[in-house]
XYZ file of C-alpha atoms in Angstrom:
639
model
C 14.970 -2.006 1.493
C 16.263 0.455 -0.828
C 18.760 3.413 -0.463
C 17.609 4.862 -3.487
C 14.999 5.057 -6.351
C 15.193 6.416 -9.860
C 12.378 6.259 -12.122
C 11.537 7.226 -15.604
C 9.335 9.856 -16.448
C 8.376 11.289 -19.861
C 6.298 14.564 -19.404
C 4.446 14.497 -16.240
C 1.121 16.312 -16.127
C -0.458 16.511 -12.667
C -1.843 19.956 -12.326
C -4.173 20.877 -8.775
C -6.922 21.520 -7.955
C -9.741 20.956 -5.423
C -13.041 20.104 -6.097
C -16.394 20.660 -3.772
C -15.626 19.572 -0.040
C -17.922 19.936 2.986
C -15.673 19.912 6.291
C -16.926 17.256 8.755
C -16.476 16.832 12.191
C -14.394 15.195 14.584
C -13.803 11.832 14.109
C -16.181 9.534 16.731
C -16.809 5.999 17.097
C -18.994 4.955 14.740
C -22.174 3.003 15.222
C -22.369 -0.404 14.644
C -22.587 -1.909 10.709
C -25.927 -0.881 9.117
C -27.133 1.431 11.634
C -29.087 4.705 9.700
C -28.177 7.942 12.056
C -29.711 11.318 10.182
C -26.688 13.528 8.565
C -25.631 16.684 9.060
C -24.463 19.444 6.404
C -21.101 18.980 7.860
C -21.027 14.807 8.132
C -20.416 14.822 4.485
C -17.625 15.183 1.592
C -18.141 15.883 -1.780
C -15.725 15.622 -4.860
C -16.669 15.862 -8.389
C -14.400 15.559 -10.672
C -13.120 16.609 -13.368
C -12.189 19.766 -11.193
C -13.815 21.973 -13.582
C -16.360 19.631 -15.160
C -17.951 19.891 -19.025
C -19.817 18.103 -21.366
C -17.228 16.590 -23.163
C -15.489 14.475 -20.353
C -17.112 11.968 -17.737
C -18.213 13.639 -14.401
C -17.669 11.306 -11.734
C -19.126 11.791 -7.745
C -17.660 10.849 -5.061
C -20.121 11.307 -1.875
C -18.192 10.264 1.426
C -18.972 9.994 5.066
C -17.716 9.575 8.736
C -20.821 7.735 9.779
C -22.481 4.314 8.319
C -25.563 6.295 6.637
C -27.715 4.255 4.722
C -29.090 5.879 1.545
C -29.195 6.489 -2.085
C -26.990 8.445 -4.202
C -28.562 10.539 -7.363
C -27.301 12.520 -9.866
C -29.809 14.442 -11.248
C -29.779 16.130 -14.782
C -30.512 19.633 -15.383
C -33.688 18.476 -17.262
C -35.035 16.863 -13.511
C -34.292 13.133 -14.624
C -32.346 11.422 -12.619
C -29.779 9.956 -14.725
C -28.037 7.625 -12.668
C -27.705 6.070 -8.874
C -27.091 3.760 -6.502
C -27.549 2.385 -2.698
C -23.957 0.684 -2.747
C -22.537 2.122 0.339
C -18.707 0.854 -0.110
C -15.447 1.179 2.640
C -16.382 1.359 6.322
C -14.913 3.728 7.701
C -14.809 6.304 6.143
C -18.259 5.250 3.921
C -18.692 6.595 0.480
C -20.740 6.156 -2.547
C -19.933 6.699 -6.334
C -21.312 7.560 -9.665
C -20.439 8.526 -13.287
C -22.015 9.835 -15.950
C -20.327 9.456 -19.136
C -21.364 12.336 -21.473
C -23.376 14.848 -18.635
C -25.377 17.457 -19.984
C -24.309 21.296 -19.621
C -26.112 23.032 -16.654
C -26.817 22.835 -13.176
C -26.313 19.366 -12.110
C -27.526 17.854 -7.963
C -26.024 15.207 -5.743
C -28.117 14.260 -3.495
C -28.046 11.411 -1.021
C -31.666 10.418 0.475
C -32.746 7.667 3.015
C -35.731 6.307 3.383
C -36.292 7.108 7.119
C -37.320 10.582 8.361
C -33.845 12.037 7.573
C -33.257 15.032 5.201
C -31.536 14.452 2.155
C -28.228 15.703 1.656
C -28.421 17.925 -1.721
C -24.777 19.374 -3.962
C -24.825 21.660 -6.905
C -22.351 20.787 -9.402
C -22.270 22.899 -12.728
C -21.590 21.177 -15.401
C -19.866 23.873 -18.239
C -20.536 23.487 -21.867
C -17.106 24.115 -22.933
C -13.449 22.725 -21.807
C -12.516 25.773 -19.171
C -8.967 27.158 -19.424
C -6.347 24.381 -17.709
C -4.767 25.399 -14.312
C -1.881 27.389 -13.874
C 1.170 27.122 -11.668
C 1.706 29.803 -8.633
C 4.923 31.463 -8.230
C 5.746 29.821 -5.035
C 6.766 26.040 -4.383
C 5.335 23.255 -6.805
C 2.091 23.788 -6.856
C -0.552 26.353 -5.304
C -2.112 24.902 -2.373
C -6.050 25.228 -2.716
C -7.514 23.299 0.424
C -6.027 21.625 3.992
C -6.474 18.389 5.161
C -8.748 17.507 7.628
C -11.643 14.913 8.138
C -13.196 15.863 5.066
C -9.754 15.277 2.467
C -8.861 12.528 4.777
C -12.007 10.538 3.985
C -11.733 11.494 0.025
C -8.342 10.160 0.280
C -9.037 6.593 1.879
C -12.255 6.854 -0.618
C -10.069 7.334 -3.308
C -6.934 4.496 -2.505
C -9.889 2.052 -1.561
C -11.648 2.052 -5.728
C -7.971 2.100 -6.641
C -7.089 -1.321 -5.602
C -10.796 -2.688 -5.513
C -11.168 -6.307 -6.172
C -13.316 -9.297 -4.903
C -11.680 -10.393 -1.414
C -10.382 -13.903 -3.068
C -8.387 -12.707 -5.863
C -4.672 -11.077 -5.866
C -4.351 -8.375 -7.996
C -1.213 -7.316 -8.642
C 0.550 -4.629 -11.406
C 4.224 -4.866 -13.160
C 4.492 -1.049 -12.021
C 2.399 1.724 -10.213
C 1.424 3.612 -13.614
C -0.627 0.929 -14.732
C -2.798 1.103 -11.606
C -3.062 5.168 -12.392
C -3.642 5.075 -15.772
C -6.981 2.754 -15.535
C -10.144 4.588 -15.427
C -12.058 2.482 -13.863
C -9.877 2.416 -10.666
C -8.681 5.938 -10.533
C -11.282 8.425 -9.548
C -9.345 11.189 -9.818
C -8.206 10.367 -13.642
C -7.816 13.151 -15.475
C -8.914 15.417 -12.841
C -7.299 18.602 -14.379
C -8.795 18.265 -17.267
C -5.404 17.880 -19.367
C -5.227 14.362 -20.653
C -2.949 14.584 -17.912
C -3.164 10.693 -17.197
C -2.938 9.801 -21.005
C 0.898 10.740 -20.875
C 3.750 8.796 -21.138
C 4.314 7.760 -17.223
C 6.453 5.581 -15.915
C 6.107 5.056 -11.953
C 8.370 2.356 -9.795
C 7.860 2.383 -6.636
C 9.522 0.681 -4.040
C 7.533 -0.419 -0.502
C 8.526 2.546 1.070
C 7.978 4.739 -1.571
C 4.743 4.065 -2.424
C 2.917 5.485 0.363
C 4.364 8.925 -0.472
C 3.745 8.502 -4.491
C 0.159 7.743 -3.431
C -0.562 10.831 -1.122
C 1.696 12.977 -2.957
C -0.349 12.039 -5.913
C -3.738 12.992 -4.256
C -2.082 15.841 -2.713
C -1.278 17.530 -6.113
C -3.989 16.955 -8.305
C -6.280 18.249 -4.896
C -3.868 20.948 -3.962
C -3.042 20.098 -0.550
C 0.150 20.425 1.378
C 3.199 17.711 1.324
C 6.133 16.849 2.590
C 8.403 14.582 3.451
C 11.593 13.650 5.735
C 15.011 12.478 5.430
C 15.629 10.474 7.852
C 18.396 7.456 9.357
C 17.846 3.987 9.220
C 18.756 3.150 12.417
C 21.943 1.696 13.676
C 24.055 1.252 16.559
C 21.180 0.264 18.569
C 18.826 2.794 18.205
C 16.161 3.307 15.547
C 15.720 5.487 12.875
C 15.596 9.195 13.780
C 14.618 12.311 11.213
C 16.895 15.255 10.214
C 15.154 16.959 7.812
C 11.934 17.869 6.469
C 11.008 19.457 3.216
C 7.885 20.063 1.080
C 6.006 21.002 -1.822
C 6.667 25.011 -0.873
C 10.300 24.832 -0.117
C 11.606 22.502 -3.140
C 12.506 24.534 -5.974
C 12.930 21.809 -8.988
C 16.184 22.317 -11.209
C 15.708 22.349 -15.514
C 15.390 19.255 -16.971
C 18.296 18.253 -19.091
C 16.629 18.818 -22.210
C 13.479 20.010 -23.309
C 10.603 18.554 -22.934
C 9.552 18.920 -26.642
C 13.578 17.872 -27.864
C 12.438 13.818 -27.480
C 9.276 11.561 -26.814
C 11.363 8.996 -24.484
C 11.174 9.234 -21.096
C 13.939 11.338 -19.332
C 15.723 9.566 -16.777
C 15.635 12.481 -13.811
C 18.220 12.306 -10.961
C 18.166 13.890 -7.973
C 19.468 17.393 -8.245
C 21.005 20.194 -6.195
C 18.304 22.692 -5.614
C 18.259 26.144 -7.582
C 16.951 29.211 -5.971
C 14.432 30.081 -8.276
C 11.814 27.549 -10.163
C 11.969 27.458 -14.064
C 8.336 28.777 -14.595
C 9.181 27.709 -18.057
C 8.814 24.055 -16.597
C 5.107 24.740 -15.340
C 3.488 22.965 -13.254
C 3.249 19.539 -14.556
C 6.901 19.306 -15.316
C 7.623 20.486 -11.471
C 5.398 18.031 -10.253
C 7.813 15.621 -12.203
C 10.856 16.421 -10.496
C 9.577 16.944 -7.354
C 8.474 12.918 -7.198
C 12.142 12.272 -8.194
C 13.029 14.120 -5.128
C 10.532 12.303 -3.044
C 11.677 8.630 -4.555
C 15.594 9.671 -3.500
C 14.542 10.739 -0.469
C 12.824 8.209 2.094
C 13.451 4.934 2.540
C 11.905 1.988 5.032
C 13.428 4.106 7.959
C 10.898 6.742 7.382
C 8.210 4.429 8.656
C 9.817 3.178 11.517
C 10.534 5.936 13.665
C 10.048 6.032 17.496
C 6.039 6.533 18.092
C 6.698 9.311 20.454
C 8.844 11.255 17.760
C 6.984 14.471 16.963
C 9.926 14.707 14.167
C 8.250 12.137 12.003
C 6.253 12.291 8.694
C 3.904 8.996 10.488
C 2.272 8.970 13.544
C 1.256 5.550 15.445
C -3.003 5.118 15.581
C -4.492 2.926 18.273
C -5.658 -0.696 16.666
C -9.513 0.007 15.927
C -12.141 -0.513 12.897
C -12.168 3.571 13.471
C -8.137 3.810 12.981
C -7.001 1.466 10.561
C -8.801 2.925 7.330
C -7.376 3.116 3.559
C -4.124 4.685 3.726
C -3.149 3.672 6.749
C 0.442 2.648 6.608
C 2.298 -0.608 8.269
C 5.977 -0.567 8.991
C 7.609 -3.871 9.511
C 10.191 -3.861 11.722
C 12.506 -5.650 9.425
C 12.306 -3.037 6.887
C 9.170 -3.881 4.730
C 6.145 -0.799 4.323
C 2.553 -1.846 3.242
C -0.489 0.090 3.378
C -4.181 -0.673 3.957
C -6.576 -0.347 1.237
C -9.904 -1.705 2.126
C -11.494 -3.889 5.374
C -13.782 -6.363 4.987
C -15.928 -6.953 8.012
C -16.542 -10.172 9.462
C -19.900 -11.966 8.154
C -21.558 -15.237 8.293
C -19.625 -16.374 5.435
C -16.333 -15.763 6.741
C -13.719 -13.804 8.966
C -12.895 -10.040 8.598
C -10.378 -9.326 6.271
C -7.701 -5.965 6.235
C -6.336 -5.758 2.545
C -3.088 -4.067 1.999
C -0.751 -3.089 -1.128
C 2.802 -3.001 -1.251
C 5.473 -2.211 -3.687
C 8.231 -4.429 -4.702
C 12.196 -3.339 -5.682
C 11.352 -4.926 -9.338
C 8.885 -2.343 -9.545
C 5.743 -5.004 -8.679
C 2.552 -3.749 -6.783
C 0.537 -6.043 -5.013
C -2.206 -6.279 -3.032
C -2.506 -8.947 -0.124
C -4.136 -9.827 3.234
C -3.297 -8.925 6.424
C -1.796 -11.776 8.743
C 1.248 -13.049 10.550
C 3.297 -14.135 7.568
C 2.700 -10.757 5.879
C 3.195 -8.132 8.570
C 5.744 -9.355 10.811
C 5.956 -7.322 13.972
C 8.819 -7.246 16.539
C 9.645 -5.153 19.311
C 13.347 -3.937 19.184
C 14.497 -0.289 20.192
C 17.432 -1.317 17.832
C 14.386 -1.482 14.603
C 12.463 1.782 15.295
C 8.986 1.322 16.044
C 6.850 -1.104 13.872
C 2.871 -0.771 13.436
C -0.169 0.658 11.969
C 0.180 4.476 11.394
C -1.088 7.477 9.682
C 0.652 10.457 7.838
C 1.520 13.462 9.918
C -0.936 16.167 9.070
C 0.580 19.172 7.313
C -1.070 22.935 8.030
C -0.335 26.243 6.648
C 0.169 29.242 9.201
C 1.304 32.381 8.092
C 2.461 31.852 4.850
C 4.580 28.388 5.997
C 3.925 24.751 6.599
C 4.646 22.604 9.182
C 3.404 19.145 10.784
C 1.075 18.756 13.600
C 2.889 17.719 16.924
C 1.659 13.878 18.421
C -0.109 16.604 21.212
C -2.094 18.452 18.824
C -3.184 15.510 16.329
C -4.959 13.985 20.209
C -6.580 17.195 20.599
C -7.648 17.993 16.731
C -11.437 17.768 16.200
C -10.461 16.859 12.998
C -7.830 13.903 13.884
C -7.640 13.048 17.625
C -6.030 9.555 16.859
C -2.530 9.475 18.064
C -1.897 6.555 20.070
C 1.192 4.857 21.876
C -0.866 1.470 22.755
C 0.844 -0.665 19.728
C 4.169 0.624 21.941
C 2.968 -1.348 24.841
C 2.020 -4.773 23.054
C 4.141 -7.890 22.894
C 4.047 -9.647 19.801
C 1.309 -12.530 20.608
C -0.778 -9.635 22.490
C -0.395 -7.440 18.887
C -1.861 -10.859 16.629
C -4.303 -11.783 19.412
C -6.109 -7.811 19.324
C -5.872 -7.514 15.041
C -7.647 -10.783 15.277
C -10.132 -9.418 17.655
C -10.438 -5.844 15.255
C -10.845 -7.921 12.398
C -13.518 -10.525 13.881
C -15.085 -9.045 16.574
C -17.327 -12.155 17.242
C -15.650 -15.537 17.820
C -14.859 -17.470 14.668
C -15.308 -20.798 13.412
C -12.506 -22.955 13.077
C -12.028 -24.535 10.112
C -13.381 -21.670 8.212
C -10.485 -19.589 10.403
C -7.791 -22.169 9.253
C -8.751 -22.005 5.552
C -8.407 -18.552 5.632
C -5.208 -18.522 7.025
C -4.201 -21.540 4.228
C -5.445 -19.294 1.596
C -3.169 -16.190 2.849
C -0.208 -18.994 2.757
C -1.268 -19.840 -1.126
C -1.796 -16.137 -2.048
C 1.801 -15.817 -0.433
C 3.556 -18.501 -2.528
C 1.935 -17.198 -5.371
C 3.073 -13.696 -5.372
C 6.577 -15.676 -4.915
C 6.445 -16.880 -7.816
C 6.427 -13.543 -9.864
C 9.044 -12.968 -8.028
C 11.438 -15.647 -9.184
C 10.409 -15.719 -12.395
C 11.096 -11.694 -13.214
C 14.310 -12.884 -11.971
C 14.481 -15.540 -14.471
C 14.341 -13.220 -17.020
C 16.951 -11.634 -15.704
C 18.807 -14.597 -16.333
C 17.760 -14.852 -19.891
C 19.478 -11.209 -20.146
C 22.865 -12.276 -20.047
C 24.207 -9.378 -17.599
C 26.100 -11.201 -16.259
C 26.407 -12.545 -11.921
C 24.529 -10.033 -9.851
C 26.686 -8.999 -6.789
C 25.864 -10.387 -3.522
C 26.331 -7.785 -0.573
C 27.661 -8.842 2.778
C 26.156 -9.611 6.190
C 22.972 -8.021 7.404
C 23.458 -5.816 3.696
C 21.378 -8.491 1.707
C 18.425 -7.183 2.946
C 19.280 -4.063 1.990
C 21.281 -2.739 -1.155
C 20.306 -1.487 -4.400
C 21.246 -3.164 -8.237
C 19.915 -6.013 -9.598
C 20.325 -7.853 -5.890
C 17.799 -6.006 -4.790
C 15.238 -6.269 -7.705
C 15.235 -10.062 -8.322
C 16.552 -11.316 -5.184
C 14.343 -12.236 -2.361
C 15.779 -12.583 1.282
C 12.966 -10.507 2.734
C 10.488 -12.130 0.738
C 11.719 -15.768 1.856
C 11.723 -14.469 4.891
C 8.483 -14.066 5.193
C 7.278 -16.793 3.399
C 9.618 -18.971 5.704
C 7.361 -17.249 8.755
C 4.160 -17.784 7.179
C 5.223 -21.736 7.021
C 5.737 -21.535 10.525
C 2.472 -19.931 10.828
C -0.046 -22.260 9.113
C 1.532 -25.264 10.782
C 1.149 -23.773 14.366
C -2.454 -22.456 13.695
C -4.407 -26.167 15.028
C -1.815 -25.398 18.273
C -3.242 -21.854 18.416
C -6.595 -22.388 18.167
C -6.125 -24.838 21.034
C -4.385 -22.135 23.361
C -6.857 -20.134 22.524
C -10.042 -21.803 21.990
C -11.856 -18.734 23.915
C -11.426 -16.765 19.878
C -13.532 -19.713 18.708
C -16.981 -20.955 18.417
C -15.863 -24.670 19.567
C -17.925 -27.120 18.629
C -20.017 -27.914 22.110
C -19.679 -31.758 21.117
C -16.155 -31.940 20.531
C -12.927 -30.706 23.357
C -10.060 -28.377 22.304
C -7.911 -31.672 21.545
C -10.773 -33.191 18.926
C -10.571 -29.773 17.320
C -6.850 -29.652 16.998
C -6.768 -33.246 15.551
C -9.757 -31.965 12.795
C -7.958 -29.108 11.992
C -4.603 -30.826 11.174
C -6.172 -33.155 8.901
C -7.759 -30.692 7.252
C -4.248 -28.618 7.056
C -2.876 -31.584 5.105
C -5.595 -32.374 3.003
C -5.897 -28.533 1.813
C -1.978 -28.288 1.212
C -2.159 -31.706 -1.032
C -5.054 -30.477 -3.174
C -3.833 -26.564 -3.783
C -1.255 -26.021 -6.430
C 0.426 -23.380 -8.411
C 3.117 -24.118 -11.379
C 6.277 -21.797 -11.902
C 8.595 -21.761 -14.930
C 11.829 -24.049 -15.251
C 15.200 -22.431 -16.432
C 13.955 -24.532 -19.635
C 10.522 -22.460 -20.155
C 8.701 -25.374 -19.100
C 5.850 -25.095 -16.682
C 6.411 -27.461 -13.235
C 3.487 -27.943 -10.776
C 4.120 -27.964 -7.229
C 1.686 -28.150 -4.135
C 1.529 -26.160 -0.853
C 2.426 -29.290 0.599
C 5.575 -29.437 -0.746
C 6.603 -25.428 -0.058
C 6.056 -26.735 3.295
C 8.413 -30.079 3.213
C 10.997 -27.927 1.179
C 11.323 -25.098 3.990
C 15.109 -26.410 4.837
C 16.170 -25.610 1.482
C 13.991 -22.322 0.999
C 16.554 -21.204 3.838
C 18.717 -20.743 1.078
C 16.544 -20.306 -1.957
C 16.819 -16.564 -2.524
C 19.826 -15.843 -4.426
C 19.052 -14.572 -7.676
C 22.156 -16.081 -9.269
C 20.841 -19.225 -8.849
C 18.644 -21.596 -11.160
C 14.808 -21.161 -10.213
C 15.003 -24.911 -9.785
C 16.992 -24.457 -7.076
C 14.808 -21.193 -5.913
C 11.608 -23.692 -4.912
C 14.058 -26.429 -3.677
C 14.385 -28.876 -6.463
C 16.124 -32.013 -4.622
C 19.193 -32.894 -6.428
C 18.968 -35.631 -9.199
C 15.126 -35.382 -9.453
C 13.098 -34.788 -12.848
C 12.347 -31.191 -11.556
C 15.871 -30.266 -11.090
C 17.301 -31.644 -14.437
C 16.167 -28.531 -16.083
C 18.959 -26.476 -14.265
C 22.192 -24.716 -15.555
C 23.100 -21.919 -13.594
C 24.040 -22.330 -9.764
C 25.384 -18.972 -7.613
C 29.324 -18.728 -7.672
C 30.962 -20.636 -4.534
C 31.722 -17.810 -2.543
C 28.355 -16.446 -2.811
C 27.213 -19.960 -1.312
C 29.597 -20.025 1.006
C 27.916 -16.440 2.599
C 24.271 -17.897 2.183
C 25.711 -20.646 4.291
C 27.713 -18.660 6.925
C 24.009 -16.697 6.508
C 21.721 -19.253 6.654
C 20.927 -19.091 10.660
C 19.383 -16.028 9.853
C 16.531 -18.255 8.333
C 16.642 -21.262 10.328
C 16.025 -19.181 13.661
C 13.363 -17.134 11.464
C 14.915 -13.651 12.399
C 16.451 -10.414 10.939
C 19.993 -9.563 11.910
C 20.109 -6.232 12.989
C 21.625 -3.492 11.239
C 25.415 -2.818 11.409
């Protein structure tokens, strides 16, 4: 991926703060989907936010829990009315519920969550002030004050909070030009303007790569909640062995250097590098303006490495979870062994009108965040000492003792009523044995076939799609006129930084290439595995196979998508043909290239006449020396 991130940012305002939280207990298997047990004080988490809230901003409730509790959610007014609520239990696990109210009242506001069986509702206080209080104020240690730890009760808020973030119906696939965007809508963001400073209003500029924006997201929740961050500077991996960590830093040791100008010299955003640490912090900056540089710290700092170090590494800022409906919540972060980073956002559980579904987001080098669907030609997972260790994992948890910080040890995150989730058993799985159990955590109960296949047809399409952003931002690069992008050598084109890395797409065709294999093996799978499926009792595992591939061909004829010639005019393709044109896709990804020649326009057709540019020789000459890489569907490994 990348070796290094810069970003723009014009006057950063993320202050802290934490809002009302109820600790709750160690994490235990839930019961099963729509079950009603009674809840204790402790079960639940409460944020309201604004931190401080008044009458002159929105006060939005966030009510989570550990458990599936079925219930209501009210917010009542100080008057007695209840002035809004709602019986939309959303995630699974953690479960929460949510409600605003636009313009509250001032006065003593209540939360309360009731059931309709014989449990007790659960009842919060929130005061609502009738004036803006006095905005929060940086400490004289670190970047910001630290107000609250994680634990079961901020870990819920946070999977709570990434899972309204990226919320949309299961069949559509949302994506953003950058991270900001995402941030700056208030309908997604529950913790938008938390500090009460317009702080989300402000001129920000966030580009996040894949590995990057797992630690933008939780160092984002971390600050405006004041909890405790870090992160690690670690190897990529080489000479056979996988990455390994060095260093580790966070929000208490890094002491942010002056920004080159002030903040109040120009409106633009300020391009921040990374800088050599002074020893004391500019109060003069405050705390916003720390926060700032701290993220450009955080951006130069980890890479796809981070992710994939060894699961027994207590060194680590990720720690490997078991595969589970308990484990793999919002937040969760997978590392590819090739180099990609994704992380979870929301699960859908299997129902009568389809499969269960694990939704993911990822960022992009041309600054692109995404959201997508969990299967093979998405998360690709290998195991190679020489890669690291790939998987499903969770961030390290970071405690304060005696005036310091420091990350829980792979030991104490098993014991931790709190955690107790660290778990070596993706170590032990081989790669068919890894698909086989996420297709058993995802559908529990065995599914239907052709409803399985269109599923995985409609990952394929969501796939191709997303491609074709991809070409055409670098199209438009094209239209720039900067000139040929460099091509890097050997197992390097994966990984490099430039305009290469932004608008070419190796890993992406990679993938995609994968995913082809994938949707043309899936009649063959079903029939080695016709166990996962309710078989028709009529019809034998060599009927089904034969239904299922006409159905494959018929459903790859009749979907289409259109992408833009080097002309401006629209072309429409089919599935189908992605599929036929997966020879040429093995050399499709150079960004130097016409897009004609990026979906595999045969020579001398209609489609192709459209294109003028073509890579320089010697650059073809390496795709070709290259191209086995593709054919053979596998990642060279690292220098």
């Amino acid at each position: 991926m990348v070796l290094a991130r810069r970003f723009l940012i014009a006057k950063i305002l993320f202050p802290l703060a934490i809002a009302i939280l109820v600790c709750l207990p160690a994490i235990a298997e839930p019961a099963a989907e729509g079950s009603q047990p009674c809840a204790e004080a402790s079960d639940i988490a409460v944020l309201n936010s604004p931190i401080a809230p008044w009458k002159g901003a929105p006060l939005r409730v966030v009510l989570a829990s550990e458990k599936p509790l079925d219930g209501e959610l009210s917010l009542i007014a100080p008057d007695g009315a209840v002035a809004v609520k709602t019986a939309e239990r959303r995630g699974g696990p953690p479960y929460f519920w949510i409600l605003e109210v636009t313009s509250p009242a001032a006065g003593s506001w209540k939360a309360i969550l009731a059931s309709d069986g014989a449990c007790e509702a659960v009842t919060r206080e929130i005061v609502v002030r009738d004036r803006q209080p006095a905005a929060p104020q940086a400490g004289n240690a670190g970047v910001w004050p630290l107000r609250a730890t994680w634990n079961r009760a901020t870990e819920n808020l946070y999977s709570a909070w990434i899972e309204k973030l990226f919320d949309a119906p299961v069949e559509a696939a949302p994506s953003w030009p950058v991270l900001h965007e995402v941030l700056r809508d208030r309908s997604r963001n529950l913790l938008f303007n938390h500090l009460g400073l317009r702080e989300d209003e402000k001129n920000i500029v966030m580009r996040p790569d894949c590995a990057d924006l797992p630690y933008f997201l939780r160092a984002y929740f971390a600050f405006k909640m004041g909890l405790p961050f870090g992160f690690s500077k670690c190897s990529r991996g080489a000479g056979g062995e996988g990455p390994r960590c060095f260093e580790w830093t966070n929000s208490q040791m890094f002491e942010p250097a002056r920004p080159p100008r002030p903040e109040s010299a120009s409106p633009l955003p300020i391009l921040f590098r990374q800088p050599a640490p002074p020893r004391t912090v500019p109060q003069r900056l405050g705390l916003a303006a720390s926060f700032g540089r701290y993220l450009s710290a955080v951006a130069d700092g980890v890479h796809s490495g981070s992710a994939r170090t060894s699961a027994n590494d207590n060194n680590t800022d990720y720690y490997p979870v078991a595969l589970s409906e308990r484990t793999l919540r919002p937040g969760t972060i997978y590392a590819d062994p090739y180099g990609h980073v994704l992380m979870l956002v929301k699960r859908v559980p299997q129902s009568g009108e389809g499969a269960g579904v694990f939704l993911a987001v990822d960022g992009q080098p041309d600054g692109t965040v995404a959201r997508k669907r969990f299967w093979r030609g998405n998360f690709l997972f290998a195991q190679n000492p020489a890669l690291g260790s790939p998987g499903f994992k969770h961030f390290r948890p970071i405690v304060r003792e005696g005036g310091t910080l420091r990350r829980l040890s792979n030991e104490e995150i098993s014991t931790s009523a709190d955690y107790g989730d660290f778990s070596l058993d993706q170590a032990r799985l081989g790669v068919e044995d890894f698909y086989d159990r996420m297709e058993d955590v995802m559908s529990p109960d065995p599914l239907d076939p052709s409803r399985a296949l269109l599923e995985v047809i409609a990952a394929l399409e969501e796939q191709v799609k997303a491609r074709v952003t991809s070409v055409e931002n670098g199209r438009k690069y094209q239209t720039t006129n900067r000139g040929v992008a460099d091509m890097p050598d050997g197992p390097s084109i994966f990984e490099t930084v430039g305009a290469w890395e932004d608008f070419a797409t190796p890993s992406r065709d990679l993938r995609l290439l994968i995913a082809i294999d994938v949707a043309r093996g899936f009649p063959d799978r079903v029939a080695r595995r016709p166990d996962r499926y309710a078989m028709p009792k009529d019809k034998s595992a060599a009927d089904v196979k034969a239904d299922l591939e006409t159905t494959l061909a018929s459903e790859l004829s009749t979907r289409t998508f259109s992408y833009t010639r080097s002309d401006g005019s629209a072309w429409t393709l089919a599935l189908r043909d992605v599929l036929e044109r997966s020879v040429a896709l093995e050399m499709a990804y150079n960004v130097n290239d016409c897009v004609e020649l990026r979906w595999g326009a045969p020579e001398g057709t209609d489609e192709a006449s459209t294109c003028k540019r073509r890579a320089p020789a010697a650059q073809r000459t390496k795709m070709q020396d290259y191209r086995a890489w593709f054919h053979e569907r596998r990642r060279p490994a690292r220098a």
